[in-house]
XYZ file of C-alpha atoms in Angstrom:
451
model
C 0.000 0.000 0.000
C 2.892 2.283 0.831
C 4.445 1.582 -2.536
C 1.147 2.419 -4.266
C 0.911 5.674 -2.365
C 4.503 6.424 -3.252
C 3.788 5.804 -6.902
C 0.781 8.091 -6.784
C 2.779 10.880 -5.178
C 5.698 10.615 -7.633
C 3.944 11.850 -10.813
C 2.305 14.634 -8.819
C 5.737 15.827 -7.771
C 6.939 15.692 -11.373
C 3.940 17.688 -12.609
C 4.464 20.261 -9.870
C 8.089 20.731 -10.863
C 7.421 20.808 -14.633
C 4.670 23.401 -14.257
C 7.492 25.878 -13.682
C 9.425 24.744 -16.770
C 9.570 27.404 -19.466
C 8.759 27.143 -23.150
C 11.799 26.615 -25.351
C 12.101 28.496 -28.641
C 14.728 27.856 -31.307
C 14.834 30.242 -34.264
C 16.188 29.319 -37.683
C 16.604 31.917 -40.418
C 15.548 30.741 -43.889
C 15.794 32.321 -47.344
C 13.609 35.193 -48.557
C 13.049 36.594 -45.048
C 11.372 33.398 -43.899
C 11.910 32.182 -40.354
C 11.287 28.828 -38.687
C 10.555 28.582 -34.983
C 10.761 25.238 -33.193
C 8.702 25.594 -30.037
C 8.708 23.151 -27.129
C 5.838 23.455 -24.664
C 6.193 21.635 -21.302
C 4.078 18.487 -20.940
C 2.267 20.025 -17.956
C 0.843 22.778 -20.149
C -0.260 20.331 -22.823
C -1.944 18.172 -20.168
C -3.701 21.258 -18.817
C -4.842 22.228 -22.303
C -6.069 18.652 -22.816
C -8.247 18.918 -19.702
C -9.755 22.166 -20.964
C -10.334 20.634 -24.426
C -12.012 17.553 -22.891
C -14.459 19.760 -20.959
C -15.191 21.794 -24.086
C -15.831 18.665 -26.159
C -17.904 17.033 -23.413
C -20.169 20.083 -23.323
C -20.933 19.700 -27.027
C -21.115 15.959 -27.703
C -24.300 13.917 -27.182
C -23.616 10.697 -25.252
C -26.616 8.416 -24.486
C -27.294 8.206 -20.744
C -25.454 11.417 -19.865
C -26.293 15.084 -19.886
C -23.951 17.284 -21.924
C -20.804 17.991 -19.965
C -21.478 15.291 -17.366
C -20.010 12.220 -19.047
C -16.785 10.852 -17.472
C -13.575 11.536 -19.332
C -13.068 7.887 -20.310
C -16.525 7.773 -21.874
C -15.911 11.000 -23.794
C -12.515 9.747 -24.964
C -14.044 6.460 -26.093
C -16.800 8.322 -27.962
C -14.767 10.949 -29.877
C -11.285 9.523 -29.559
C -8.386 10.769 -27.458
C -6.629 11.962 -30.641
C -9.539 14.296 -31.413
C -9.374 15.889 -27.955
C -5.601 16.140 -28.215
C -5.920 17.937 -31.554
C -8.360 20.394 -29.961
C -5.849 21.014 -27.162
C -3.003 21.627 -29.596
C -5.138 23.994 -31.715
C -5.903 25.967 -28.570
C -2.371 26.178 -27.209
C -0.069 26.285 -30.274
C -1.120 29.694 -31.731
C -0.962 31.272 -28.278
C 2.538 29.918 -27.675
C 3.648 30.988 -31.128
C 2.644 34.601 -30.511
C 4.331 34.497 -27.128
C 7.463 33.223 -28.882
C 7.608 35.929 -31.557
C 7.010 38.578 -28.901
C 9.859 37.156 -26.807
C 12.203 36.973 -29.819
C 10.983 40.329 -31.208
C 10.035 38.859 -34.579
C 7.499 40.787 -36.657
C 5.738 38.443 -39.078
C 3.933 39.569 -42.235
C 2.304 36.307 -43.387
C -0.045 33.754 -41.900
C 2.078 31.203 -39.990
C 2.194 27.531 -41.039
C 2.203 24.995 -38.192
C 3.763 21.534 -38.271
C 3.368 19.444 -35.087
C 6.247 16.999 -34.578
C 5.534 15.628 -31.078
C 2.010 15.422 -29.704
C 1.455 13.007 -26.823
C 0.023 13.292 -23.325
C 2.686 13.300 -20.662
C 5.297 14.518 -23.118
C 6.425 17.947 -24.229
C 4.530 19.357 -27.181
C 6.930 20.161 -30.009
C 5.909 22.006 -33.154
C 7.510 24.100 -35.888
C 6.136 27.289 -37.323
C 7.206 28.860 -40.610
C 6.360 32.452 -41.549
C 7.754 35.445 -43.410
C 9.099 38.191 -41.185
C 9.737 41.850 -41.800
C 13.178 42.094 -43.384
C 16.146 43.739 -41.743
C 16.899 47.254 -43.005
C 20.453 48.473 -43.430
C 20.112 52.207 -43.005
C 22.182 54.671 -44.989
C 22.384 58.419 -44.421
C 19.068 59.876 -43.307
C 20.087 62.976 -41.342
C 21.420 66.238 -42.718
C 20.419 65.377 -46.268
C 20.448 68.001 -49.009
C 17.547 68.415 -51.425
C 17.247 70.603 -54.498
C 13.658 71.805 -54.418
C 12.690 75.286 -55.577
C 9.703 77.264 -54.374
C 7.403 78.613 -57.079
C 7.615 82.379 -57.435
C 4.377 84.309 -57.212
C 4.634 87.211 -59.665
C 2.191 89.571 -61.346
C 1.756 87.105 -64.222
C 0.573 84.387 -61.834
C -1.921 86.769 -60.249
C -3.181 87.844 -63.682
C -3.664 84.205 -64.695
C -5.937 83.674 -61.685
C -7.855 86.844 -62.542
C -8.285 85.625 -66.123
C -9.748 82.362 -64.849
C -12.157 84.297 -62.636
C -13.161 86.465 -65.601
C -13.795 83.325 -67.624
C -16.074 81.915 -64.911
C -18.033 85.164 -64.793
C -18.347 85.462 -68.583
C -21.727 85.695 -70.312
C -22.591 83.359 -73.197
C -24.126 85.309 -76.075
C -25.292 84.350 -79.531
C -22.849 85.311 -82.268
C -24.015 88.048 -84.605
C -26.027 86.970 -87.653
C -23.834 85.636 -90.441
C -20.873 85.001 -88.091
C -18.545 82.123 -88.907
C -17.297 79.537 -86.410
C -14.001 80.565 -84.790
C -11.641 78.957 -82.286
C -13.026 78.863 -78.705
C -16.614 79.285 -79.960
C -19.343 77.154 -78.376
C -21.527 75.549 -81.021
C -24.311 73.017 -81.307
C -23.932 70.563 -84.146
C -25.822 67.910 -86.070
C -23.551 65.249 -87.565
C -23.658 61.808 -89.098
C -20.584 59.714 -89.840
C -19.932 57.335 -92.751
C -17.174 54.779 -93.377
C -16.952 53.320 -96.893
C -20.264 55.065 -97.637
C -22.077 53.298 -94.785
C -23.324 54.957 -91.595
C -21.781 53.386 -88.489
C -23.134 52.876 -84.979
C -22.494 55.750 -82.585
C -21.560 58.126 -85.388
C -24.616 60.372 -85.240
C -25.505 63.332 -82.988
C -28.235 65.971 -82.794
C -27.726 69.420 -81.235
C -24.404 68.178 -79.911
C -22.600 70.813 -77.765
C -18.965 71.386 -78.737
C -16.299 73.966 -77.960
C -13.986 74.511 -80.890
C -10.444 73.797 -79.766
C -11.402 71.445 -76.928
C -10.022 68.494 -78.941
C -12.866 66.315 -77.708
C -13.472 64.924 -81.210
C -11.206 62.991 -83.570
C -8.040 64.964 -84.480
C -8.755 67.403 -87.330
C -12.547 67.351 -86.875
C -12.932 70.647 -85.012
C -10.401 72.519 -87.191
C -12.498 71.849 -90.311
C -15.553 73.457 -88.696
C -13.761 76.805 -88.383
C -15.323 79.187 -90.908
C -18.684 77.395 -91.098
C -21.886 79.386 -90.622
C -25.177 78.542 -88.939
C -27.317 76.323 -91.162
C -24.459 75.565 -93.534
C -23.964 71.890 -94.399
C -20.436 70.635 -94.878
C -18.405 67.439 -95.039
C -15.644 66.849 -92.501
C -13.055 64.278 -93.576
C -11.028 62.564 -90.850
C -9.191 59.316 -90.165
C -9.817 57.383 -86.967
C -6.667 56.929 -84.852
C -5.023 53.501 -84.773
C -5.566 53.384 -81.012
C -9.302 54.187 -81.285
C -11.440 52.211 -78.813
C -13.789 50.748 -81.466
C -11.902 47.943 -83.220
C -13.905 48.192 -86.465
C -13.034 51.905 -86.858
C -9.301 51.897 -86.081
C -7.326 53.632 -88.834
C -10.409 53.978 -91.064
C -11.092 57.167 -93.099
C -14.520 58.639 -92.411
C -16.789 61.431 -93.642
C -19.022 63.343 -91.249
C -21.901 65.303 -92.736
C -22.281 68.285 -90.400
C -24.631 71.193 -89.869
C -23.828 73.981 -87.388
C -27.045 74.801 -85.486
C -25.858 77.680 -83.288
C -22.774 79.688 -82.355
C -22.199 81.226 -78.931
C -19.259 83.201 -77.623
C -18.008 84.237 -74.217
C -18.117 87.922 -73.375
C -15.754 88.658 -70.511
C -16.664 91.319 -67.940
C -14.461 94.360 -67.540
C -11.693 93.946 -64.968
C -12.445 96.691 -62.429
C -13.768 97.313 -58.928
C -17.295 96.339 -59.986
C -16.000 92.967 -61.117
C -14.211 92.493 -57.759
C -17.464 93.213 -55.897
C -19.409 90.780 -58.063
C -16.855 87.965 -58.075
C -15.646 88.173 -54.458
C -16.216 89.652 -51.017
C -13.803 92.508 -51.710
C -14.715 96.076 -52.603
C -11.817 96.899 -54.886
C -9.752 95.168 -57.539
C -6.554 95.893 -55.601
C -7.946 94.087 -52.545
C -8.877 91.113 -54.718
C -5.398 91.015 -56.280
C -3.776 91.138 -52.834
C -5.927 88.226 -51.676
C -5.087 86.207 -54.790
C -1.374 86.851 -54.247
C -1.624 85.813 -50.586
C -3.416 82.557 -51.476
C -0.914 81.771 -54.234
C 1.974 82.327 -51.821
C 0.394 79.987 -49.259
C -0.180 77.401 -51.975
C 3.416 77.751 -53.181
C 4.694 77.280 -49.615
C 2.561 74.159 -49.102
C 3.706 72.730 -52.435
C 7.334 73.473 -51.582
C 7.093 71.769 -48.186
C 5.357 68.732 -49.687
C 7.954 68.380 -52.470
C 10.795 68.902 -49.992
C 9.377 66.212 -47.714
C 8.882 63.809 -50.617
C 12.423 64.406 -51.903
C 14.160 63.936 -48.545
C 12.202 60.784 -47.635
C 12.886 59.397 -51.105
C 16.594 60.079 -50.637
C 16.682 58.450 -47.186
C 14.832 55.431 -48.608
C 17.192 55.101 -51.577
C 20.190 55.307 -49.217
C 18.949 52.253 -47.307
C 19.282 48.607 -48.301
C 16.560 46.017 -47.778
C 15.329 42.893 -49.563
C 11.554 43.110 -49.620
C 9.634 39.801 -49.566
C 7.293 39.519 -52.525
C 4.376 38.845 -50.189
C 4.720 42.326 -48.663
C 4.473 43.902 -52.104
C 1.443 41.760 -52.966
C -0.213 42.715 -49.677
C 0.335 46.410 -50.422
C -1.122 45.952 -53.921
C -4.197 44.401 -52.265
C -4.570 47.498 -50.085
C -4.196 49.821 -53.077
C -6.896 47.960 -55.006
C -9.202 48.022 -51.970
C -8.686 51.774 -51.704
C -9.434 52.192 -55.423
C -12.616 50.116 -55.084
C -13.723 52.263 -52.138
C -13.133 55.517 -54.048
C -15.041 54.143 -57.039
C -17.977 53.096 -54.859
C -18.125 56.614 -53.425
C -18.509 57.793 -57.036
C -21.210 55.199 -57.701
C -19.051 52.839 -59.749
C -18.000 49.228 -59.181
C -14.424 48.063 -59.700
C -15.560 45.587 -62.375
C -17.158 48.407 -64.369
C -14.011 50.522 -64.042
C -11.886 47.666 -65.386
C -14.176 47.389 -68.423
C -13.999 51.126 -69.148
C -10.210 51.076 -68.727
C -9.981 48.066 -71.070
C -7.950 46.084 -68.534
C -8.337 43.281 -66.008
C -7.463 42.768 -62.355
C -4.139 41.042 -63.121
C -2.951 43.900 -65.357
C -4.092 46.411 -62.743
C -2.107 44.583 -60.068
C 0.957 44.645 -62.315
C 0.697 48.419 -62.811
C 0.579 48.914 -59.037
C 3.600 46.743 -58.205
C 6.395 49.306 -58.627
C 4.583 51.906 -56.533
C 3.717 49.279 -53.931
C 7.382 48.228 -53.672
C 8.478 51.853 -53.146
C 5.793 52.416 -50.515
C 6.712 49.239 -48.627
C 10.403 50.122 -48.625
C 9.640 53.657 -47.448
C 7.579 52.336 -44.529
C 10.298 49.831 -43.572
C 12.976 52.516 -43.653
C 10.927 54.930 -41.529
C 10.237 52.165 -39.003
C 13.967 51.329 -38.874
C 14.869 55.003 -38.360
C 12.280 55.278 -35.581
C 13.834 52.266 -33.861
C 17.375 53.603 -34.308
C 16.408 57.012 -32.925
C 14.177 55.690 -30.144
C 11.183 57.615 -31.450
C 7.940 56.797 -29.633
C 4.314 57.765 -30.080
C 2.664 59.496 -27.143
C -0.997 59.077 -26.184
C -1.769 62.735 -26.932
C -0.367 62.295 -30.467
C -2.749 59.407 -31.077
C -5.611 61.492 -29.716
C -4.662 64.321 -32.085
C -4.640 61.914 -35.037
C -8.068 60.582 -34.086
C -9.375 64.155 -33.801
C -7.992 64.935 -37.255
C -9.629 61.832 -38.731
C -12.918 62.673 -37.049
C -12.860 66.176 -38.518
C -12.119 64.813 -41.999
C -15.008 62.320 -41.860
C -17.482 64.582 -40.104
C -17.651 62.310 -37.060
C -16.787 62.543 -33.374
C -13.462 61.377 -31.957
C -15.307 58.785 -29.862
C -16.974 57.333 -32.980
C -13.668 57.122 -34.860
C -11.899 55.546 -31.886
C -14.673 52.946 -31.568
C -14.396 51.986 -35.249
C -10.591 51.704 -35.003
C -10.912 49.446 -31.962
C -13.661 47.281 -33.477
C -11.658 46.765 -36.679
C -8.452 46.001 -34.782
C -6.656 48.945 -36.431
C -5.023 50.394 -33.316
C -1.578 49.104 -34.310
C -2.039 50.587 -37.794
C -2.871 53.951 -36.219
C 0.237 53.857 -34.036
C 2.457 52.907 -36.993
C 0.994 55.680 -39.155
C 1.683 58.343 -36.520
C 5.137 56.881 -35.830
C 6.138 57.004 -39.508
C 4.863 60.571 -39.870
C 6.739 61.663 -36.752
C 9.899 59.971 -37.993
C 9.558 61.571 -41.421
C 9.263 64.974 -39.752
C 12.446 64.308 -37.770
C 14.306 63.510 -41.004
C 12.837 66.620 -42.635
C 13.787 68.849 -39.708
C 17.416 67.715 -40.035
C 17.704 68.730 -43.709
C 20.809 70.810 -44.400
C 19.921 74.346 -45.439
């Protein structure tokens, strides 16, 4: 009896000691930024996970003669199989241990991990391997004290006059041309036309009272030029050749004749540039006040453009100075984001992505290909900024996150609380932190630019 008691105590002592054993993690670097982690979980933890899995399974399975969750373990094991419960235990514990391991080893993965269990047995350590792609190491080059050659646009009298001319154009009156007038460049006309190729009318080649500004180049090259000199009611033939890159296959490169009749001619009459115009077109009382305001706005715009170009140039230079091998999967993931953003913008305009692809005469694979170079640059830029932040010990403070949320709320016409709730629900908190961190780091690089 004493021996039996001794035997019963012995495994309890072992379990008590092993419960304090720690998880073992061995890291192996593979090619293309892949990493393999071999993780060993103490038997005590697997046994504990098995107990939890058994209770979970017992609560779900129907066993004759027992209420759910009340059947003895042996009965449950006999019904579903010990292997099934063990698999449930491993599925519960392995992902958790993996994320503990990458946190401990400071590994940032960018792909879904692949698990391969090598040892799975009650009373023994659980051993499994996990393969994933990690963020690549960045070898930073120069990023402080960089020199950039960006010039600020000068705001002169000519620039101010150009803005005034545009304002005059917007305030212009449209008047009918005098009787007997001929079509001239910049005139606005209405036109009846019908097109023929090889003497046959073709689909889409006819229009009635079609509005057209001469010189807008909205028709086939040469079409509008031939209308110059025509008068209202005059019938004339316009001879053109469809471009080789024309969207309709059956018309590419074909000569065509359009029988045209000008229905009306209208011209813009610009107002006189004086104080009265300033009062009508703005909140100012005099033309000089309006000019001063235009100059001030142009100078602010020039300053904003200069700062944006300076920022872009210095970050580009810092990125080009760094070395990093970007895993293809990171580029593909960024392309996915870019396409999602495009689809969202299109939906806001009432168009589906599929319709856009048809209009653009392309497909999703070609679209992805066109995005790849930009995606690669964007990924590298983000990696470099993150590496600089780490090298410089740059951190994001709580008030900076609050300010970013406030800015987002203002942009979307929502409250900060609403934006914060959405970010939390979508699990985008880390994205928010990284966005603010990269912007803060970029500003640090910009502030160090050599004058």
